[in-house]
Tab-separated table of C-alpha atoms and ligand atoms in Angstrom:
chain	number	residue	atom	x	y	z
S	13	UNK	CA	-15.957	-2.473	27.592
S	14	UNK	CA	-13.685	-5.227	28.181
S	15	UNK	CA	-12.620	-8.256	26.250
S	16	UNK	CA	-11.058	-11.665	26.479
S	17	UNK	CA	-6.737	-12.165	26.408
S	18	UNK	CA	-7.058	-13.884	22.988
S	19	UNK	CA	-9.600	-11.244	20.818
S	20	UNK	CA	-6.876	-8.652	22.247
S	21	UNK	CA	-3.733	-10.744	20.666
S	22	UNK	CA	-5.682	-11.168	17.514
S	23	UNK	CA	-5.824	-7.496	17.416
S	24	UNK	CA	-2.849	-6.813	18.527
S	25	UNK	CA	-1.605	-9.077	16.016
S	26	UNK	CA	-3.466	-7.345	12.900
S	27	UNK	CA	-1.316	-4.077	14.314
S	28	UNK	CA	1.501	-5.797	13.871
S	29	UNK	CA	2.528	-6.683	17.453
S	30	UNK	CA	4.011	-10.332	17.537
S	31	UNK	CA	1.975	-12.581	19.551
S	32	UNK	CA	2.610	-16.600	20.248
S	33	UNK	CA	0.547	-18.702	17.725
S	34	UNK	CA	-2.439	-19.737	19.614
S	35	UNK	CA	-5.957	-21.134	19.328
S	36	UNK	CA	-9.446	-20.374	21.622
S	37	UNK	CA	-11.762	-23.252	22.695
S	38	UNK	CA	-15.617	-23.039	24.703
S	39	UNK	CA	-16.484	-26.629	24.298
S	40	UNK	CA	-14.687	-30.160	24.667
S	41	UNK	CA	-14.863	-30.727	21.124
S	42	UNK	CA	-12.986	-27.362	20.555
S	43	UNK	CA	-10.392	-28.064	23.043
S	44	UNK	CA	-9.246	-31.026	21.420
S	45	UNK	CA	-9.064	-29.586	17.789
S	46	UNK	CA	-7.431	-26.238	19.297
S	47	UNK	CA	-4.806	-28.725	20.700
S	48	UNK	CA	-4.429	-30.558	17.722
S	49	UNK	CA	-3.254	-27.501	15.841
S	50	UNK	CA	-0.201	-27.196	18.473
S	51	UNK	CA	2.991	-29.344	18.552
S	52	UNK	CA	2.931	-32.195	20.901
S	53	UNK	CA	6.663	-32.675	21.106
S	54	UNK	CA	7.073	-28.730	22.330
S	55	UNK	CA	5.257	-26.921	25.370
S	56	UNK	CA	1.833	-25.792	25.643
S	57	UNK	CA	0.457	-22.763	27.623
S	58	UNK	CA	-2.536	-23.471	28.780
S	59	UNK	CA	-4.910	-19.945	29.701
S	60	UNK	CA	-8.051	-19.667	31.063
S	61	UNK	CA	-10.422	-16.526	29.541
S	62	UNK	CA	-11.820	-14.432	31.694
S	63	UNK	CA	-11.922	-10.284	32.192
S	64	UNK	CA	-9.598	-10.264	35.089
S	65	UNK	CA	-6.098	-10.568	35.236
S	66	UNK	CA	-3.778	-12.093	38.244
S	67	UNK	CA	-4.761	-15.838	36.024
S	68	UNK	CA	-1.440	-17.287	36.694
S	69	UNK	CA	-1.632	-16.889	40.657
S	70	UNK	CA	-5.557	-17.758	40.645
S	71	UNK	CA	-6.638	-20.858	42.457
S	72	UNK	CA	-9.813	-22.112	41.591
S	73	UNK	CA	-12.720	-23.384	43.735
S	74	UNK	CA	-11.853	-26.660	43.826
S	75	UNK	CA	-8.628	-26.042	44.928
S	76	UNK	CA	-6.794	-26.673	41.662
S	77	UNK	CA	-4.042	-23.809	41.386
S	78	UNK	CA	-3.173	-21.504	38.064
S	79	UNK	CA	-5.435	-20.402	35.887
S	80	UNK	CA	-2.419	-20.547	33.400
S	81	UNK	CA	-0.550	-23.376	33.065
S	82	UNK	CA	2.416	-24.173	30.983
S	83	UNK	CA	2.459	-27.992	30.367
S	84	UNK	CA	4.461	-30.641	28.584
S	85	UNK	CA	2.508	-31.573	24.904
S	86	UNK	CA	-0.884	-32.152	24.128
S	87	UNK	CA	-2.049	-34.900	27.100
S	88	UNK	CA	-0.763	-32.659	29.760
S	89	UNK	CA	-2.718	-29.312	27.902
S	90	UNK	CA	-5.985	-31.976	27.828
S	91	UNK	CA	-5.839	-32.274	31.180
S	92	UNK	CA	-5.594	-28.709	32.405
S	93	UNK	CA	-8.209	-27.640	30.104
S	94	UNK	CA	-10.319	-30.684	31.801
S	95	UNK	CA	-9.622	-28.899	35.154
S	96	UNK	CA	-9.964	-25.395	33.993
S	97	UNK	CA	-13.254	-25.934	31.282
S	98	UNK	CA	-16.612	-24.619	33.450
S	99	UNK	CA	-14.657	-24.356	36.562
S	100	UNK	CA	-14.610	-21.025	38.755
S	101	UNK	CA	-11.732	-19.275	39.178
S	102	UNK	CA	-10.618	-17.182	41.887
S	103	UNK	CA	-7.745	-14.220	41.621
S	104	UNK	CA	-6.617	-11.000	43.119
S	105	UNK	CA	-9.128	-9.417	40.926
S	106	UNK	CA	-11.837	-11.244	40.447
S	107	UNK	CA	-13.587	-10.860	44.005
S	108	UNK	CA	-14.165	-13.682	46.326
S	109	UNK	CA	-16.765	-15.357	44.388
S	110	UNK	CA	-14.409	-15.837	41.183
S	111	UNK	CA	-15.314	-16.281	37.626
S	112	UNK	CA	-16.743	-19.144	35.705
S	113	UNK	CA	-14.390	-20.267	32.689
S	114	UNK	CA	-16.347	-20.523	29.497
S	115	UNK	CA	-13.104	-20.022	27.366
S	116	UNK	CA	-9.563	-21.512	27.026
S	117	UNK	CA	-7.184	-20.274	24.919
S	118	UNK	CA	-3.768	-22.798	24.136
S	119	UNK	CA	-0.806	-20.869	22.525
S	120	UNK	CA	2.210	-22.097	21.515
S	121	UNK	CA	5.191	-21.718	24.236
S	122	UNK	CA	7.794	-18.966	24.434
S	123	UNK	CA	10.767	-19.426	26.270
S	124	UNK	CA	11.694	-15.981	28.281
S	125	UNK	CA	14.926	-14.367	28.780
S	126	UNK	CA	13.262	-11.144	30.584
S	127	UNK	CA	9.547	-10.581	31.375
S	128	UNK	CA	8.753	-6.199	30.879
S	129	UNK	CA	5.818	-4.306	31.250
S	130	UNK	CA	3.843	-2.156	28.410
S	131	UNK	CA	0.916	-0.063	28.409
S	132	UNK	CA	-0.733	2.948	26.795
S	133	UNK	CA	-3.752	4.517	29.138
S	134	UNK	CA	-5.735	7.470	28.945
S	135	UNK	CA	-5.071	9.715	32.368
S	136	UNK	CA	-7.862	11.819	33.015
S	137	UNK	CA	-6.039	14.191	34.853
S	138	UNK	CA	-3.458	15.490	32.492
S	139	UNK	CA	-6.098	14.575	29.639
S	140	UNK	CA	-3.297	13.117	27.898
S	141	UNK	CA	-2.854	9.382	27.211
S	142	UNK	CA	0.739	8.394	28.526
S	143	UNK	CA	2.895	5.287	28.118
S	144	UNK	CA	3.597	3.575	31.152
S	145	UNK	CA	6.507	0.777	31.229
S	146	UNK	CA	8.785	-1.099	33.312
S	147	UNK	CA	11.575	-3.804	32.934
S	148	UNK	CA	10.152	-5.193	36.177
S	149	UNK	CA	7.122	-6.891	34.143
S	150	UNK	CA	5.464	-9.979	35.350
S	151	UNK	CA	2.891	-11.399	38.235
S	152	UNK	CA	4.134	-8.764	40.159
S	153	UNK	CA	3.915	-5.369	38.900
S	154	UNK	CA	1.547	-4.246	41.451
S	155	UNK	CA	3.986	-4.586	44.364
S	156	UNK	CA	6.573	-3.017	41.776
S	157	UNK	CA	4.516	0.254	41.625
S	158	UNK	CA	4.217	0.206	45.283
S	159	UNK	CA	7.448	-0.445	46.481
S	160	UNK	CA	9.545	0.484	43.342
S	161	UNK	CA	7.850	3.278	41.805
S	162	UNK	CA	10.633	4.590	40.249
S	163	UNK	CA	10.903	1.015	38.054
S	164	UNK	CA	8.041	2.292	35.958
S	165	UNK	CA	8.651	4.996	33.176
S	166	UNK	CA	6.002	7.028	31.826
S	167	UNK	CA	6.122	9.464	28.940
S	168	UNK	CA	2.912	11.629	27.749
S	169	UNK	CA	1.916	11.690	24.233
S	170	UNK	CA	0.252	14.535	23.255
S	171	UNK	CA	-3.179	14.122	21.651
S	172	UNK	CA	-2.569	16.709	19.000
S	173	UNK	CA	0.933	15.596	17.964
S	174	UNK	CA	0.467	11.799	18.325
S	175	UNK	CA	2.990	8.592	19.012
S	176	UNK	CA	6.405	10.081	17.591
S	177	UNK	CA	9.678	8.252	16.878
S	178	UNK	CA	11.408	9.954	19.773
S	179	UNK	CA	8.876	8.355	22.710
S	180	UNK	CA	9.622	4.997	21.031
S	181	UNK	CA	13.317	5.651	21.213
S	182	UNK	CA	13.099	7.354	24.646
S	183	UNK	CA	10.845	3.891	25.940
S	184	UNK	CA	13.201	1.394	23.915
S	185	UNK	CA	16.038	3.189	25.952
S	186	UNK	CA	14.546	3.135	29.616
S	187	UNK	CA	14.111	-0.433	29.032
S	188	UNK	CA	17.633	-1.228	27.932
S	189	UNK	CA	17.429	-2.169	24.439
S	190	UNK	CA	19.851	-1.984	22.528
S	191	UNK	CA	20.482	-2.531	17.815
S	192	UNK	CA	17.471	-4.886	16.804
S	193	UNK	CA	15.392	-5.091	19.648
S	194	UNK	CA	15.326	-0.267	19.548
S	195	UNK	CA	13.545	-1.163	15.746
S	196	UNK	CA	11.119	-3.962	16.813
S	197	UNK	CA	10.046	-2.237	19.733
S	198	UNK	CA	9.222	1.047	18.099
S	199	UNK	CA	7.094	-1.791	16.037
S	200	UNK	CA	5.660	-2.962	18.970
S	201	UNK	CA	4.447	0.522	19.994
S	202	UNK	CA	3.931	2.272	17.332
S	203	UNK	CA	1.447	-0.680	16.067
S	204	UNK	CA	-0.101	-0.806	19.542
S	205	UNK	CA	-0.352	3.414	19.535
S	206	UNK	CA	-2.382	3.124	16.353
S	207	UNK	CA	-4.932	0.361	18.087
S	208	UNK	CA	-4.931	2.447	21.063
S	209	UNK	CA	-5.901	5.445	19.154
S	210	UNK	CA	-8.037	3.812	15.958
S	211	UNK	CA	-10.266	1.851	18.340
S	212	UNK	CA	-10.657	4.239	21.157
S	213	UNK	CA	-9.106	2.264	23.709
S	214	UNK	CA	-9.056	3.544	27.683
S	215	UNK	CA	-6.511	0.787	28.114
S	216	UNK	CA	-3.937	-1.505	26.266
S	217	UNK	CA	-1.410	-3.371	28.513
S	218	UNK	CA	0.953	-6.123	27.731
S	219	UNK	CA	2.058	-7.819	30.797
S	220	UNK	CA	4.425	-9.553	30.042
S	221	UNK	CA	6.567	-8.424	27.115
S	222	UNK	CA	8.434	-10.520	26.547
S	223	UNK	CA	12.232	-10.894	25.111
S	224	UNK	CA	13.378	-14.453	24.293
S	225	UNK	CA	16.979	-15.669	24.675
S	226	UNK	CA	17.496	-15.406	20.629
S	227	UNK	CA	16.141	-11.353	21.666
S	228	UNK	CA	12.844	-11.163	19.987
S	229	UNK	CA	10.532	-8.956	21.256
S	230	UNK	CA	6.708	-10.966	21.714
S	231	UNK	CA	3.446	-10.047	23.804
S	232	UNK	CA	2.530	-12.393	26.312
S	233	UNK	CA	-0.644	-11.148	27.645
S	234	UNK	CA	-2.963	-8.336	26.937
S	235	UNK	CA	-5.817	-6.826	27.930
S	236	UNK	CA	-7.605	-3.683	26.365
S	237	UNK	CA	-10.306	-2.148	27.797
S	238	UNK	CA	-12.835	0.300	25.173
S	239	UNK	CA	-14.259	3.421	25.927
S	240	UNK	CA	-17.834	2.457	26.196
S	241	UNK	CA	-19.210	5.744	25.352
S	242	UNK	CA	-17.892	5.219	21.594
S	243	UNK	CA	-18.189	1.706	21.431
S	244	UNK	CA	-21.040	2.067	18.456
S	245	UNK	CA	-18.756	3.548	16.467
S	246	UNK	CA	-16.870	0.368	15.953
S	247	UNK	CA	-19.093	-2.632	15.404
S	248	UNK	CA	-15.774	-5.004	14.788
S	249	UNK	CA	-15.044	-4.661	18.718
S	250	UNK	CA	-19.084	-4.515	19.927
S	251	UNK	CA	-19.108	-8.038	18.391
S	252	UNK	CA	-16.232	-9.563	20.608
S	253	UNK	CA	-18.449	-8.188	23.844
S	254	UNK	CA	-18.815	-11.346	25.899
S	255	UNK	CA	-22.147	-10.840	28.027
S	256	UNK	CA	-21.103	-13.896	30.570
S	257	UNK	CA	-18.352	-11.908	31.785
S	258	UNK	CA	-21.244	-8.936	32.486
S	259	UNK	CA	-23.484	-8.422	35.259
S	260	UNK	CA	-26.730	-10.225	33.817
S	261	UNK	CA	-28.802	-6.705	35.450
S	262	UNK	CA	-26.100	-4.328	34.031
S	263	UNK	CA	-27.092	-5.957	30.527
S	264	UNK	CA	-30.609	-5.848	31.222
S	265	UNK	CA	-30.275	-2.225	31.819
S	266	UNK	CA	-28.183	-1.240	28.952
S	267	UNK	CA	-31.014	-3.097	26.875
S	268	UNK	CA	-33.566	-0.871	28.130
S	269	UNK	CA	-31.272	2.303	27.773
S	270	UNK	CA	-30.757	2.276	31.598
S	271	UNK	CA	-27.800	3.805	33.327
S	272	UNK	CA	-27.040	1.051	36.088
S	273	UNK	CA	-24.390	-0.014	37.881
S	274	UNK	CA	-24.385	-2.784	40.671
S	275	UNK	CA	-23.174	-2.121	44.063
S	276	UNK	CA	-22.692	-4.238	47.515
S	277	UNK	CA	-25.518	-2.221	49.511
S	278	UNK	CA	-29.382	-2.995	50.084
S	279	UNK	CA	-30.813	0.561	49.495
S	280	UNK	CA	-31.781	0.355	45.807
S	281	UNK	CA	-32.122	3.911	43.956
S	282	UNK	CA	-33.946	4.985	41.340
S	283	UNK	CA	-33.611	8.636	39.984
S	284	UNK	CA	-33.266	10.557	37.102
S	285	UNK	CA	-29.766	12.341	36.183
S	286	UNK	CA	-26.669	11.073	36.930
S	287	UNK	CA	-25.774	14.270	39.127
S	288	UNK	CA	-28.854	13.322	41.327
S	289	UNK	CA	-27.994	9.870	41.949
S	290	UNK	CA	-25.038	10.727	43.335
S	291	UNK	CA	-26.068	13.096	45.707
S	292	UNK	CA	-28.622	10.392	46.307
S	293	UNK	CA	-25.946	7.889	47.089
S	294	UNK	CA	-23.998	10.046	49.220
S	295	UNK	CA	-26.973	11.014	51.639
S	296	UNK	CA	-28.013	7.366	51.903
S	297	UNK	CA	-24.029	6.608	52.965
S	298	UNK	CA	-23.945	9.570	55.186
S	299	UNK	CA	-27.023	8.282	57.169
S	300	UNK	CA	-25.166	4.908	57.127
S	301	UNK	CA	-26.496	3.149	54.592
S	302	UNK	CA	-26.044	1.244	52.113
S	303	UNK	CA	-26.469	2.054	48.403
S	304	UNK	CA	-27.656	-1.220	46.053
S	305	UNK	CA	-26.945	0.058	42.926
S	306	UNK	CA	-26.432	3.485	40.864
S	307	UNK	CA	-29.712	3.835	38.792
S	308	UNK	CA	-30.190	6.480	36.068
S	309	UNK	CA	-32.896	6.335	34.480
S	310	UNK	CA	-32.212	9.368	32.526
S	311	UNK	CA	-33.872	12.695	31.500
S	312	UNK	CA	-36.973	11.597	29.324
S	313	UNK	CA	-37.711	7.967	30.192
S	314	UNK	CA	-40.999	6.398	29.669
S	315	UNK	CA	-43.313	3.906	31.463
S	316	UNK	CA	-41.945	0.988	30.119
S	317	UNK	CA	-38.033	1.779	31.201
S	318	UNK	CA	-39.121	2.855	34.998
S	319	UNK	CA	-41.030	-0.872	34.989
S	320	UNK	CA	-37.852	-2.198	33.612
S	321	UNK	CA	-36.172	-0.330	36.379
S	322	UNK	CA	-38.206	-2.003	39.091
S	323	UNK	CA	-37.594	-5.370	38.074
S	324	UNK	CA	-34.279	-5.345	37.443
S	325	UNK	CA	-33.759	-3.428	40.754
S	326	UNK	CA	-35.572	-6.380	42.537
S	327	UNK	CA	-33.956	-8.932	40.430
S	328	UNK	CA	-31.285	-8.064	43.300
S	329	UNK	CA	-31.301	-10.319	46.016
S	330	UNK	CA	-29.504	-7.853	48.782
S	331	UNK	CA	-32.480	-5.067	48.232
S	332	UNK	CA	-34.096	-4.343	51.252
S	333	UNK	CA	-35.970	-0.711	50.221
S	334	UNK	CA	-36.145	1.337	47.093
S	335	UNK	CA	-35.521	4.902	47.145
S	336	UNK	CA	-37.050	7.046	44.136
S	337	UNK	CA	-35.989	10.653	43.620
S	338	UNK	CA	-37.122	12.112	40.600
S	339	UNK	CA	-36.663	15.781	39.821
S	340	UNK	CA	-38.987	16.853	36.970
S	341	UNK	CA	-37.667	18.865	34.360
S	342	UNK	CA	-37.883	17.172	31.056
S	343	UNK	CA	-39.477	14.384	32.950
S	344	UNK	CA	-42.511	14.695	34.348
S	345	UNK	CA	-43.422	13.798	37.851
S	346	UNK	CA	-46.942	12.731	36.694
S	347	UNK	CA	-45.255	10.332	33.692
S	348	UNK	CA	-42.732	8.616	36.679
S	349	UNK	CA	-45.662	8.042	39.001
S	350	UNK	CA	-47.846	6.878	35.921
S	351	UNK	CA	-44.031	3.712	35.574
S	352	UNK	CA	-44.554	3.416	39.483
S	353	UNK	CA	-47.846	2.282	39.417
S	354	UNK	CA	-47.125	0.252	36.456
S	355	UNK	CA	-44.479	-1.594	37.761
S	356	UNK	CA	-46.512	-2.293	40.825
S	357	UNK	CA	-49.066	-3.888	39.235
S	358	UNK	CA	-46.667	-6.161	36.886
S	359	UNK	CA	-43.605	-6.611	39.724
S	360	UNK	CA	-44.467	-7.656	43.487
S	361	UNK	CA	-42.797	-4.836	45.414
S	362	UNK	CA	-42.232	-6.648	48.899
S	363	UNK	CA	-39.552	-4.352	50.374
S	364	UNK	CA	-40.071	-0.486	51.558
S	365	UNK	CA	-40.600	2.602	48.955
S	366	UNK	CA	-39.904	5.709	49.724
S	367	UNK	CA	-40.756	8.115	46.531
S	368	UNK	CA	-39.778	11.717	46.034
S	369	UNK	CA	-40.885	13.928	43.570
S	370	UNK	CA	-40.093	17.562	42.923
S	371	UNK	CA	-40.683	19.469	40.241
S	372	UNK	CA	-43.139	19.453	36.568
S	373	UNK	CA	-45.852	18.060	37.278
S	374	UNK	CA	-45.273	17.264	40.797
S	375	UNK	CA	-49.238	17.726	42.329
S	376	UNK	CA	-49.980	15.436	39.356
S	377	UNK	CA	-47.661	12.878	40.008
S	378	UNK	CA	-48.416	12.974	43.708
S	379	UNK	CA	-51.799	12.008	42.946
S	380	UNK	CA	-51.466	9.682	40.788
S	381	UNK	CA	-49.529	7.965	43.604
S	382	UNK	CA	-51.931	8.440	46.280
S	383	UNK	CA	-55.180	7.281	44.497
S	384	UNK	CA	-53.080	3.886	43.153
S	385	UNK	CA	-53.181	2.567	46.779
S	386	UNK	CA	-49.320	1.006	45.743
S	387	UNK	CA	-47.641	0.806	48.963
S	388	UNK	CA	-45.188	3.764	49.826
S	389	UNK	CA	-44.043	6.328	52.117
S	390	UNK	CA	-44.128	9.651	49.932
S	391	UNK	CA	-41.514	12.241	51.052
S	392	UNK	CA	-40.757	16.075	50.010
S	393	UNK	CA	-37.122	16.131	51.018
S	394	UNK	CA	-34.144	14.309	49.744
S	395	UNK	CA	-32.601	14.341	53.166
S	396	UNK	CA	-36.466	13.158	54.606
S	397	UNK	CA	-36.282	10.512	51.993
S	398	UNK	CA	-33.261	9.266	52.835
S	399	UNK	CA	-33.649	9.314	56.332
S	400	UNK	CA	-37.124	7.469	56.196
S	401	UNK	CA	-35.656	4.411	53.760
S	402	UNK	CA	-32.630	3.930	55.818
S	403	UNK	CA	-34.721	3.754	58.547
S	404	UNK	CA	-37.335	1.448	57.681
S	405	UNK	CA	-34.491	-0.753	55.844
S	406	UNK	CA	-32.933	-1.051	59.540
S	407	UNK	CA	-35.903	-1.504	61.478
S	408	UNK	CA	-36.898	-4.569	59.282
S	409	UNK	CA	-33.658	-5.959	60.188
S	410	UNK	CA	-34.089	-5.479	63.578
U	9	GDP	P1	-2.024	-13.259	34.235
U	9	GDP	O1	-1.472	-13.947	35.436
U	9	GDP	O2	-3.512	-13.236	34.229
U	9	GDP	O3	-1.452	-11.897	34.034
U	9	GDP	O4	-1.615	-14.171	32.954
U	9	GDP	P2	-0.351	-14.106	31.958
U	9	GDP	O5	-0.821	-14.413	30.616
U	9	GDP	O6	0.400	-12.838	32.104
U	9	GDP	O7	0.550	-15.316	32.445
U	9	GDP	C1	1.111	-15.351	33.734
U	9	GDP	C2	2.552	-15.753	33.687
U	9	GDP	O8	2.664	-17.028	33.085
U	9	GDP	C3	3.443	-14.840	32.861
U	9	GDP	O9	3.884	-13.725	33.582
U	9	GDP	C4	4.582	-15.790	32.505
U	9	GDP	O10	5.537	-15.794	33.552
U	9	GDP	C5	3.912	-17.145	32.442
U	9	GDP	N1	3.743	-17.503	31.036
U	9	GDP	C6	2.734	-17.193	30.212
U	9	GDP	N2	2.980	-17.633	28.960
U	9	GDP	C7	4.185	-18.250	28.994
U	9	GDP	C8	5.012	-18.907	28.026
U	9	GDP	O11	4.695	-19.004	26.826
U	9	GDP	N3	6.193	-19.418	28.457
U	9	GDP	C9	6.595	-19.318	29.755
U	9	GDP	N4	7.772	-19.828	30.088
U	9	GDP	N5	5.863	-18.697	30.688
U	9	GDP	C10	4.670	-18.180	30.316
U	10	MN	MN1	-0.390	-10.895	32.613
């Protein structure tokens, strides 16, 4: 789970990382009284909220450039937030179709002597989460990685042992700091360590880190991402989840208890286990399709999820066939054919289904399907499955 720049400086901020004063705004009204808390006779940054970074080289739709802006006093912040306010913006990361604005956040100024890079991420491979920094901090770190890997430190931290006072030394050094700043940063990550750890964070990056020219050490930006898997354990951070910046069927889904995740294809896929969907997946790529989505519906759902299913599967305007494979173990063939039929009657299924069963249950189920008179191509093999839908789906396309 993501969430916006400014929840992750407030947090940051109760860690004790400094972060510029700075005030969030989703309506007109709000802008102006965010503004009013900042200093008209100093600069203004400007920063438009949304869960992708590359902001500051963004363009929007209408052709109006940066989705951060650092201005002159409070007209000039007015007017970029009357620019940025409900307006789509488009960056590096966002995809073509860009993200609506629904949140500004105006912070006080800083004026930089050196833009650096900070992170803490979890690395899967070495199981061990690792710091990863770089004095080459900024818009650009991307190409910095690519051309300049060697620009970009990174020191594992055990899990067992924890953050200790040598990595913060070892870090403060690679960067160059030197009296002061070697104390402020070990701050900087010790505080952000403890979020990292306390909050079960996959993610925490601060880009930019910021010295000024009097040598304090502040965090620009920052974006943590939470492992979603643990999320209920801490109901402070499933209350800043934003659901506009969320796939409105991936919400549905996660309502219902529904494994899904949106993809660019038009073969939709519905199937139980999240080992079986991806085989599923693979064989519908291999035969040169498309997949529409990943769909687990898991090991014991009901009637009432796989009718769920359906309709948010055909909520999906680039569908152009449904592919069910169900193997019953837990779940029963007869209880998923029992949801087919059901969503059949209460959804208008307009594209081709192909459904395969195997396993409890599976006569059952099979009948069920047959004497429903719902309008489907039963199959007995993945591979025939696959090979049927991706046919039909092309065929209809002529
Ligand atoms: P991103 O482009 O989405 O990563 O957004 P950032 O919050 O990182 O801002 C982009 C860039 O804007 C930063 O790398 C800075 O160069 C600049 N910027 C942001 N805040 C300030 C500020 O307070 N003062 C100055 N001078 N530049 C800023
Ligand atoms: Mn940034």
């Amino acid at each position: 789970m993501n969430i916006h720049e400014y929840q992750a400086k407030r947090l940051l901020k109760d860690f004790g990382v400094p972060v510029p004063r700075g005030y969030a705004a989703q309506t007109s009204r709000e802008v102006e009284t965010a503004i009013s808390h900042l200093s008209d006779d100093e600069k203004i940054v400007v920063k438009a909220q949304i869960h992708a970074g590359g902001r500051g080289k963004g363009t929007f739709v209408d052709g109006y450039k940066g989705g951060v802006k650092v201005v002159d006093g409070r007209d000039a912040a007015l007017e970029a937030a009357g620019h940025m306010l409900g307006n789509t913006l488009v960056t590096k990361q966002t995809g073509p179709n860009g993200r609506k604005v629904q949140t500004l956040y105006f912070t006080e100024a800083c004026e930089i002597a050196h833009e650096y890079y900070l992170a803490i991420v979890l690395d899967r491979e070495t199981a061990q989460s690792v710091i990863i920094a770089s004095t080459e901090g900024g818009m650009d770190i991307e190409d910095v990685a690519e051309k300049t890997p060697e620009k970009i430190v990174r020191v594992p931290i055990s899990p067992t042992m924890g953050l200790r006072h040598h990595h913060c030394r070892r870090v403060a050094f690679e960067l160059g700091f030197e009296g002061d700043q070697v104390k402020q940063f070990a701050r900087i990550l010790t505080g952000l360590y403890k979020l990292y750890w306390e909050k079960n964070a996959m993610l925490v990056e601060i880009n930019p880190l910021i010295t000024t020219p009097t040598g304090d050490i502040i965090a620009l930006d920052a974006k943590i991402s939470f492992d979603g898997n643990s999320i209920f354990q801490h109901p402070d951070i499933q209350q800043l989840r934003d659901l506009n910046e969320e796939d409105p069927k991936e919400v549905e889904a996660s309502k219902h208890n529904l494994s899904y995740i949106a993809l660019d294809g038009n073969i939709a896929c519905l199937v139980n286990g999240a080992g079986l969907a991806m085989a599923t997946m693979d064989i519908i790529k291999s035969l040169g399709g498309e997949p529409a989505n990943f769909l687990d519906v898991g090991g014991g759902a009901n009637e009432d999820q796989v009718t769920a299913a359906f309709k948010i599967i055909l909520s999906d305007p680039n569908v152009e066939g449904i592919l069910v494979n169900i193997f019953g173990g837990i779940m029963k063939c007869d209880v998923i054919a029992r949801g087919i039929v059901a969503a059949a009657k209460n959804v208008d299924i307009k594209v081709p289904l192909v459904v395969r069963l195997e396993g409890t249950n599976v006569e059952a189920g099979k009948q069920i399907l047959k004497e429903s008179g719902v309008a489907l191509t039963p199959a007995d093999s993945l591979v025939h499955a696959a090979e049927i839908i991706t046919k039909q789906v092309s065929e209809q396309k002529g």
